[in-house]
Each structure stands twice: as structure tokens, then as C-alpha cells.
Coordinates of C-alpha atoms in Angstrom, one line a residue:
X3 CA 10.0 -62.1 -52.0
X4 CA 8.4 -63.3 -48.9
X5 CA 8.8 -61.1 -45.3
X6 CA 10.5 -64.0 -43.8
X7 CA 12.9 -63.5 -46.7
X8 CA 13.2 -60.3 -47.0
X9 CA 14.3 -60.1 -42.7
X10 CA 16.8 -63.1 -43.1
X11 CA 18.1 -60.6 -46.2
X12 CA 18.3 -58.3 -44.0
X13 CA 20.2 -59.9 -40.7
X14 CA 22.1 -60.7 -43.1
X15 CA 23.2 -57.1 -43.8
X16 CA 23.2 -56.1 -40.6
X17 CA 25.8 -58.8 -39.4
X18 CA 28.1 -57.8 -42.3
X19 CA 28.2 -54.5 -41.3
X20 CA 29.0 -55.3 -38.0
X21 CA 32.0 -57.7 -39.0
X22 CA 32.8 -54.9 -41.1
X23 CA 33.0 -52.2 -39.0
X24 CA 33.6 -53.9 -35.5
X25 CA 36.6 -55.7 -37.1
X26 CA 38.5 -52.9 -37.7
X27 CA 38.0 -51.8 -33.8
X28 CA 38.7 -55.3 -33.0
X29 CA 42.4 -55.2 -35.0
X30 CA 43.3 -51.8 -33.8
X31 CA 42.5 -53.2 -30.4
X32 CA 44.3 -56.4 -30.4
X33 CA 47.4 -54.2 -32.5
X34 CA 48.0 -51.8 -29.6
X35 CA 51.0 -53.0 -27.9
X36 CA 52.5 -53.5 -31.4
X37 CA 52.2 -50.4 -33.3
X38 CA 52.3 -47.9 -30.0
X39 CA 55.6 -47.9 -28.3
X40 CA 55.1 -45.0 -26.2
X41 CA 51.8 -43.2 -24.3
X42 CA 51.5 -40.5 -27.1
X43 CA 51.5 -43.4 -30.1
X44 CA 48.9 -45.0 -27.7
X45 CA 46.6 -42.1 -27.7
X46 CA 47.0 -41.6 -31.3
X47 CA 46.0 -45.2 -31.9
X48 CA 43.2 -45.3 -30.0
X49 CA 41.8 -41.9 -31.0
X50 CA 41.4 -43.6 -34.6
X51 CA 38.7 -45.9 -33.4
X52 CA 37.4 -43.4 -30.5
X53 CA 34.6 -41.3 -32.3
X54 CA 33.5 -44.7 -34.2
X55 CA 33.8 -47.8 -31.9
X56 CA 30.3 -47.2 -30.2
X57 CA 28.3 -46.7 -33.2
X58 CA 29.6 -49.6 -35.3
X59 CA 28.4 -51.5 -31.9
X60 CA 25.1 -50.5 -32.7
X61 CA 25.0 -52.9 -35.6
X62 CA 25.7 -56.1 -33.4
X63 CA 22.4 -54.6 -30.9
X64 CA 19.8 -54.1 -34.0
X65 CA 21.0 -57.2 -35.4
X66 CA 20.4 -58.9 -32.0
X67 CA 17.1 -56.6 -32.0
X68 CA 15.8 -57.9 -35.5
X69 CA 16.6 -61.5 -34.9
X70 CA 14.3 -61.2 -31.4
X71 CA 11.1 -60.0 -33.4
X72 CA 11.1 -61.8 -36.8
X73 CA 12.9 -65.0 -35.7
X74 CA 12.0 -65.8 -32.3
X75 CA 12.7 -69.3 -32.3
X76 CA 16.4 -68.6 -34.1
X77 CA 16.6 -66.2 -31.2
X78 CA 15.3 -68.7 -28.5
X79 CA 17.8 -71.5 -29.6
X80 CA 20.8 -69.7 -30.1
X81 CA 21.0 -67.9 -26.8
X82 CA 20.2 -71.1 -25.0
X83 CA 22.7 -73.3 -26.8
X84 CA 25.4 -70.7 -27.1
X85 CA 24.9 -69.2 -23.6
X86 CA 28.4 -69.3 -22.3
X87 CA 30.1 -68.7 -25.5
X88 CA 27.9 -65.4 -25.7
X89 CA 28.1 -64.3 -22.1
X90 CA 32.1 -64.4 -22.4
X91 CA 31.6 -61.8 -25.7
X92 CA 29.3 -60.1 -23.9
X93 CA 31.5 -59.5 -20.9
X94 CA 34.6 -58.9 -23.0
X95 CA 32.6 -56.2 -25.2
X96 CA 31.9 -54.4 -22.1
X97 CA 34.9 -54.4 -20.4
X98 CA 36.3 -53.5 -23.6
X99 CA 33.9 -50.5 -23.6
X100 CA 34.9 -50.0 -20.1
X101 CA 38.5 -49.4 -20.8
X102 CA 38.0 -47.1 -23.5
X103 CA 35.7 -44.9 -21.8
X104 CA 38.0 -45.1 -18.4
X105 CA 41.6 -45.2 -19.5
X106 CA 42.1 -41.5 -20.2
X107 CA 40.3 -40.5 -16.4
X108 CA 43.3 -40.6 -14.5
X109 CA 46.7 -39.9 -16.1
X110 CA 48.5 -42.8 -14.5
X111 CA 51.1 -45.2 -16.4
X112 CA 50.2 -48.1 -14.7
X113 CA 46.4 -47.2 -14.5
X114 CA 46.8 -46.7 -18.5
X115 CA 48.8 -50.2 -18.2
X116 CA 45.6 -52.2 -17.1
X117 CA 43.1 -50.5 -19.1
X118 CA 45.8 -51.6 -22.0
X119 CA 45.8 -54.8 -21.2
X120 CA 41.8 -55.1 -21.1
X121 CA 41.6 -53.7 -25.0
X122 CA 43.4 -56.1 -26.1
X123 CA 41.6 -58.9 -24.5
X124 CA 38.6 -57.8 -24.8
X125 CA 38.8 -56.9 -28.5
X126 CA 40.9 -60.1 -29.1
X127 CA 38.4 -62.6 -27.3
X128 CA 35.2 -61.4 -29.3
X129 CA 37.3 -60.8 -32.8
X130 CA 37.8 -64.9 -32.0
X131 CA 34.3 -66.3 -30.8
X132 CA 32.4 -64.6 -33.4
X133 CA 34.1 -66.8 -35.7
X134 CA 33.0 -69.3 -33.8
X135 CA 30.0 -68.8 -33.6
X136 CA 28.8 -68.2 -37.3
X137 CA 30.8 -71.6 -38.1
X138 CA 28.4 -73.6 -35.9
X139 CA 25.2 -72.0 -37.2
X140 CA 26.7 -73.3 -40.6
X141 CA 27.3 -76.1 -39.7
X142 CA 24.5 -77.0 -37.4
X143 CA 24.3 -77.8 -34.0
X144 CA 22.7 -80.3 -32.2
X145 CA 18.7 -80.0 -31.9
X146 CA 16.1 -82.3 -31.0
X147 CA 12.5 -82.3 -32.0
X148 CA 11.3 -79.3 -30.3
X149 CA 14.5 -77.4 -31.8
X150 CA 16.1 -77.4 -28.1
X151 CA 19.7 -77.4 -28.3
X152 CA 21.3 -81.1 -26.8
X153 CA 25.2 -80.3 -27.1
X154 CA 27.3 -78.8 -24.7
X155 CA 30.1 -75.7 -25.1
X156 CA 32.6 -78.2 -26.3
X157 CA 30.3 -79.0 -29.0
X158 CA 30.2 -76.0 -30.6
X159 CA 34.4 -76.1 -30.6
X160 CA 35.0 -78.9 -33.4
X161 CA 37.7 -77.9 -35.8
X162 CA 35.5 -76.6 -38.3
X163 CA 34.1 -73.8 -35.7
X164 CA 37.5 -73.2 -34.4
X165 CA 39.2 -72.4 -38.3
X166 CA 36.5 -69.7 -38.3
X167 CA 37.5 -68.5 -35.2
X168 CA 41.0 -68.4 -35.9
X169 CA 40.2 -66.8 -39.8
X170 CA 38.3 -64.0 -37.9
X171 CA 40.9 -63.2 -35.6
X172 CA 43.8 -62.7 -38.5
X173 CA 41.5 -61.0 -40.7
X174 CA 40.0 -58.4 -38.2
X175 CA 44.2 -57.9 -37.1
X176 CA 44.9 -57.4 -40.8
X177 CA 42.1 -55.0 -41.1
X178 CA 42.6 -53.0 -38.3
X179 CA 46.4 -52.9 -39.0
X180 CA 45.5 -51.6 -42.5
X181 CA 42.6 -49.2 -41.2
X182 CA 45.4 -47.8 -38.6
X183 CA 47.5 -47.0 -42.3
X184 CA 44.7 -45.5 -43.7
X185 CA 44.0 -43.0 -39.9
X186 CA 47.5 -42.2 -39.0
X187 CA 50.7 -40.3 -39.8
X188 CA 53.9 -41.1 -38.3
X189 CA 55.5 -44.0 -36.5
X190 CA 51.9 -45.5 -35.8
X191 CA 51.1 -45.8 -39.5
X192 CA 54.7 -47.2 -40.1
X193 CA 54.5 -49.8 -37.6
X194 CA 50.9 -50.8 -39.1
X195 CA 52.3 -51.3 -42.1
X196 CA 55.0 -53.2 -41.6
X197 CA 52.8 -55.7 -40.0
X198 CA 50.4 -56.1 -42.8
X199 CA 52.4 -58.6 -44.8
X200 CA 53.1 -61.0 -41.9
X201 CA 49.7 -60.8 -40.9
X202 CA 48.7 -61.5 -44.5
X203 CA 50.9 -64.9 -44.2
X204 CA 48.9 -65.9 -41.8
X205 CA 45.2 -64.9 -42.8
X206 CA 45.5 -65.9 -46.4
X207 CA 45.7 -69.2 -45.9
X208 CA 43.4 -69.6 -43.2
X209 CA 40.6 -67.9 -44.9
X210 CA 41.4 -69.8 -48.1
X211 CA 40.5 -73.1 -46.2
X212 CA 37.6 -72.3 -44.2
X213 CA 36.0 -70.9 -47.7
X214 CA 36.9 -74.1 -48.9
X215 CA 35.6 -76.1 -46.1
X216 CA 32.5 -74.2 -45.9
X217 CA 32.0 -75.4 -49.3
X218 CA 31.9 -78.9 -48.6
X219 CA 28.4 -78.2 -46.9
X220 CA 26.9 -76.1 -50.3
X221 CA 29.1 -75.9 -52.8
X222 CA 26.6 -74.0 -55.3
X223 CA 27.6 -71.1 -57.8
X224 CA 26.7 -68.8 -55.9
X225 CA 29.1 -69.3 -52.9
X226 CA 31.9 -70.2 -55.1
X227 CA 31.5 -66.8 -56.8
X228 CA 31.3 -65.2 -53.4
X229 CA 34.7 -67.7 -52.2
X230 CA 36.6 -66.4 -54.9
X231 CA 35.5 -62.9 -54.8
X232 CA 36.3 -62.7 -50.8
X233 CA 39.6 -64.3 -51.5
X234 CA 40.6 -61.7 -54.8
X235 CA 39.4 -58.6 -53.2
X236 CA 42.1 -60.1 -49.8
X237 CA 44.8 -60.2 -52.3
X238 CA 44.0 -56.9 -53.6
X239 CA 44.0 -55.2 -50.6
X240 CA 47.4 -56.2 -49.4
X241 CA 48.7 -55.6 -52.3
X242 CA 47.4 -52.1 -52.8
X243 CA 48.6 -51.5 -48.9
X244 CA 52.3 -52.8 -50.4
X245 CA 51.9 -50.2 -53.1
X246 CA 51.0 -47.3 -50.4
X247 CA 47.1 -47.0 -51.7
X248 CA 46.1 -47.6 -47.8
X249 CA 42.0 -46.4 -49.0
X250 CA 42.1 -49.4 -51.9
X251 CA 43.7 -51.6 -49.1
X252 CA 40.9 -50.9 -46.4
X253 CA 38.0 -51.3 -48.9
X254 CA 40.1 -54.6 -49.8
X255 CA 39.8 -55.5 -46.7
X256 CA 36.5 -54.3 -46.0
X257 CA 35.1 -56.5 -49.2
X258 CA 36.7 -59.4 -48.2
X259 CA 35.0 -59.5 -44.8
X260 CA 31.4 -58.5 -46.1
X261 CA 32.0 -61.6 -49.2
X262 CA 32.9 -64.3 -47.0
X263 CA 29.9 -62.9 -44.6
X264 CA 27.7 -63.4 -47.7
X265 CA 28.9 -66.6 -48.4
X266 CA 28.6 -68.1 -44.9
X267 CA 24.8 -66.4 -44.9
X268 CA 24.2 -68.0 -48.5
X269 CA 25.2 -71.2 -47.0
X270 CA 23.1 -71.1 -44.3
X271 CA 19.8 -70.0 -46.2
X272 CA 16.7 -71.3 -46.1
X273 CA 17.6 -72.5 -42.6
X274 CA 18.1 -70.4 -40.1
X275 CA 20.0 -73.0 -37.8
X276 CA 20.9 -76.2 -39.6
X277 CA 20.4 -79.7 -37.1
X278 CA 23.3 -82.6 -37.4
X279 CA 20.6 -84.4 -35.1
X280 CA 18.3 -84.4 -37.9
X281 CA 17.7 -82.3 -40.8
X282 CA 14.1 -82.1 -39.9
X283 CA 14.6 -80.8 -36.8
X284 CA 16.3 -77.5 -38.1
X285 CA 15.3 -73.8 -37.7
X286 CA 14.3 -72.6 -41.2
X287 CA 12.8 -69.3 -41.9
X288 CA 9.8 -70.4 -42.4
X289 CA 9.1 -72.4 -38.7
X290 CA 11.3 -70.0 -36.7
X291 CA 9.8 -66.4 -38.1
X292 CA 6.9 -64.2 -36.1
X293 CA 3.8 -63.9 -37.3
X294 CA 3.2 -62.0 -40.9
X295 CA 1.6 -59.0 -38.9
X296 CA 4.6 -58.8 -36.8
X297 CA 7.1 -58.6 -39.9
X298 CA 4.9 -56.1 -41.9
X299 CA 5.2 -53.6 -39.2
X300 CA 8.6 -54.7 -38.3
X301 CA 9.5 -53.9 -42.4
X302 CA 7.8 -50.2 -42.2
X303 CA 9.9 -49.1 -39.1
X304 CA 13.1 -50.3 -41.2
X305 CA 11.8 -48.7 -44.1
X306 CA 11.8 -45.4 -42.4
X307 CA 14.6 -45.5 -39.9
X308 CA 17.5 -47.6 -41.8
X309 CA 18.1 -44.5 -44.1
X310 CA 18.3 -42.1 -40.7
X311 CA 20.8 -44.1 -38.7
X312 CA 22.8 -44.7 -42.1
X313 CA 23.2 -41.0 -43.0
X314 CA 24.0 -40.0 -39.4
X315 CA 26.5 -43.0 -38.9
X316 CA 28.0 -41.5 -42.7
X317 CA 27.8 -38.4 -41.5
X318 CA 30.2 -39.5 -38.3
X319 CA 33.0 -41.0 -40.6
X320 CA 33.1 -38.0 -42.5
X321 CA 33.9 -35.4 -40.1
X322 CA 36.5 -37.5 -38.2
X323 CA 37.9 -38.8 -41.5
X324 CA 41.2 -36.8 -41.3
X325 CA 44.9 -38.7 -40.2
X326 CA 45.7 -38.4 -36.8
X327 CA 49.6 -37.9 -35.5
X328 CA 51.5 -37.3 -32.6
X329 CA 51.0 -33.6 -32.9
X330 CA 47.1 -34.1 -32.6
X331 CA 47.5 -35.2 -28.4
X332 CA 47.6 -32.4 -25.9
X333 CA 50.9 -31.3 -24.3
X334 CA 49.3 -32.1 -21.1
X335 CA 48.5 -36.3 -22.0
X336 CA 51.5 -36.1 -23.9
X337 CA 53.4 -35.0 -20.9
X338 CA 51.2 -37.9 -18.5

């Protein structure tokens, strides 16, 4: 395998485990209104995500980080082109982070209102342009000659783009109304429940025809292996949350997300970013990689501090692992 290979392999990765583990935060955040009915049920919902939401961000930076030094030309492109689109994530992912770090520093209903009000956007508006986003560089965008991007924002929304905005939204509510199951006791983990089904109504069928649309651009083995896999291990997590098995549920869940990742990156490869201006014109991982020096050294340092952050970020979901309920908030932000 060559280093160019290896790094796309390995972006790759890293997004999935971002979508992964940033759309569970993502659901729980959008969810909030729904399944917490009162200030304690709020603090119980939002003390699910609370030891975990910064790290899984982590993913989206080394992601961004790797993509900067092995494709610089993938990196050049994309944050010309989809400037606005990824200024507003930006924006909402920090006044997301905002809002979880201030709500709880001044026991005030309508302080705690506001700050409420900014999770859900901010969780919601990301949880739907990421979507976006990866359904363009599918697709293609735009590029001329010297791989500049020609198109506008509305070019990136076509209906295509939009379906995978729309699939990510329902399927990062669905898994952070399952993941909110798995984390909680009490009315939280009923509410949660009970949305899973109607959520499920809804995400079903628009993940089963964006998988099939993204299949109209490669429709090889290997992606309709990955299609149908992402679309069992979907129906196997809602129905194992129907049974009650909320752990089979999340992994459900969880697999579905990282599958129809892979299949979207499988798509994609060997380019990088895909032209509709001209197929010559498009980033490939060959003409948009660094240098082989740059990638060697690049590999080592993964080599040696992937395992680190992966055992400490383990590490993290085991000793906050336990169900939360209403008995877990103190008296005195119950009483706020």
C-alpha cells in the first residue's frame, strides 16, 4: 500500500469515528426539549454527553489536522469552496461548546432557557451540514484546471447533497435517542425510547435512498456490501432497542453510521474530490498528497500516538459508563 493510501485509509477512519461519536452528542443535543420536561431531567440529559462531548470533538480536529499535512491541495479546495458552509459549523460547534460549558454557571431558568435553546441549534445545524458536506465531495463539485473551486454555496445544495443532510440529521437523532436509553434511568430513558420508533420512520427510508443514490455514482461490490450492511445493522438496532437490549441497539446504530461512512469513502476513492467540470480536473490522492518525506514522518507519529489517545479516550467511557437518574443531580441544581 502506498503512503498516500494508507493516509486517505486513514481520514477515512478518523471521520467515522467522529460521525460516530459526535452523532450521538449531536442527537442528545437536538433531543433535549423532548425527552427533559423539567430542569432535573435536563441535567440528567446533558450529564450523559458531558464527560464525552469534548473528546469525541477531538476526532473532527486530527481529521482536519491530517488532511492539512498529507493532502494539502484536498485541504486548499475544500476550505475555499465550502467556506460558508464550514464557517456556519464552525460557529454552531462553538457556540454549542459555549452553552455546555456556561449553562450550569448561573442557576437561572431563563439563563438555562437560552443556553437550551443554543444546544439544540447548534447540535442540530452541524448534525445537518455534515451531511451536506460529504454528499458534495461524492459527488464532485465544480473545479477548473488548477483544481480552484467555480460554484457558489447554492451549488453545493442540489438535492443529492441535501438527502445527505437530511439522512444525517435523523440518524444522529435516532442515535442519540438510543444512546440516551442506553445512559439513563427513569423518565429520560422512557421518553428516549418512545421516540426511537418514530424517528426510525423517518431515518429508514431516507438512508435507504441516499445509499441507493450514492450508488448510481459506483455501484461496485464493495459499496453494495457496505449499503446493505449499513442498512441491516439500522434494522437491528431498532429492533433490539424495541426488545429492551439498548447496548445491541447503540452498537446498531453505531455500525450503521461507521458502514454508510465507509461506503461514501469507498465511493469517493482514488479521488480525493471528484470534478463535474471535468474528470481531469479532480483531486485524486495522488496529485493532492504532500511530499513522500512528509507522509513517512507523518505515519511514525500516528504509529506512536494513535494507540495513546485511543486508550485514554477508552479509558474515559469506561469510568463514566454507569446510568445516570434523577437521583444523581444535587439537591441544590435540583432545587435551581
Amino acid at each position: 500500500m502506498h503512503l498516500t493510501d494508507l493516509w486517505f485509509l486513514l481520514i477515512a477512519v478518523l471521520w467515522t469515528g467522529y460521525l460516530v461519536l459526535e452523532g450521538f452528542d449531536f442527537g442528545v443535543g437536538m433531543l433535549l426539549p423532548v425527552v427533559a420536561k423539567d430542569a432535573v431531567d435536563r441535567q440528567v440529559t446533558l450529564r450523559t454527553i458531558g464527560p464525552v462531548w469534548d473528546g469525541n470533538e477531538v476526532w473532527l480536529l486530527v481529521a482536519g489536522g491530517a488532511t492539512f499535512a498529507a493532502f494539502p491541495f484536498w485541504y486548499a479546495t475544500l476550505f475555499s469552496g465550502f467556506y460558508l458552509a464550514l464557517l456556519i459549523i464552525l460557529v454552531a460547534l462553538i457556540v454549542r461548546g459555549l452553552a455546555l460549558e456556561y449553562r450550569n454557571k448561573l442557576q437561572d431558568a431563563a439563563w438555562h432557557r437560552r443556553w437550551d435553546l443554543t444546544i439544540v441549534i447548534g447540535s442540530a445545524v452541524p448534525a445537518l451540514l455534515w451531511g451536506v458536506a460529504l454528499s458534495d465531495i461524492v459527488r464532485g463539485v465544480p473545479l477548473n484546471a488548477n483544481h480552484d473551486f467555480t460554484g457558489t454555496f447554492f451549488t453545493l445544495l442540489h438535492p443529492y447533497a441535501l438527502l445527505g443532510g437530511l439522512t444525517t440529521l435523523t440518524l444522529f437523532a435516532l442515535h442519540g435517542a438510543i444512546f440516551l436509553a442506553l445512559k439513563t434511568h427513569g423518565p429520560v430513558r422512557d421518553r428516549a425510547r418512545s421516540l426511537v420508533l418514530p424517528l426510525s420512520a423517518v431515518t429508514v427510508p431516507l438512508a435507504a435512498a441516499f445509499l441507493l443514490w450514492t450508488q448510481s455514482y459506483d455501484g461496485s461490490w464493495i459499496t453494495w456490501t457496505l449499503a446493505l450492511l449499513a442498512a441491516a445493522a439500522l434494522l437491528g438496532g431498532v429492533g433490539a432497542s424495541r426488545a429492551g437490549r439498548d447496548g445491541l441497539a447503540f452498537l446498531g446504530t453505531a455500525a450503521t453510521i461507521g458502514l454508510a461512512a465507509a461506503t461514501l469513502f469507498v465511493t469517493l476513492y482514488p479521488d480525493v474530490l471528484p470534478s463535474t467540470t471535468d474528470p481531469a480536473f479532480s483531486l485524486t490522492t495522488t496529485n493532492a498528497a504532500s511530499t513522500p518525506y512528509t507522509l513517512k514522518i507523518m505515519t511514525w507519529v500516528a504509529v506512536i500516538c494513535t494507540p495513546i489517545v485511543l486508550l485514554y479516550q477508552s479509558y474515559t467511557y469506561w469510568v463514566f459508563r454507569q446510568r445516570l437518574t434523577r437521583d444523581d443531580i444535587p439537591q441544590v441544581e435540583a432545587a435551581a
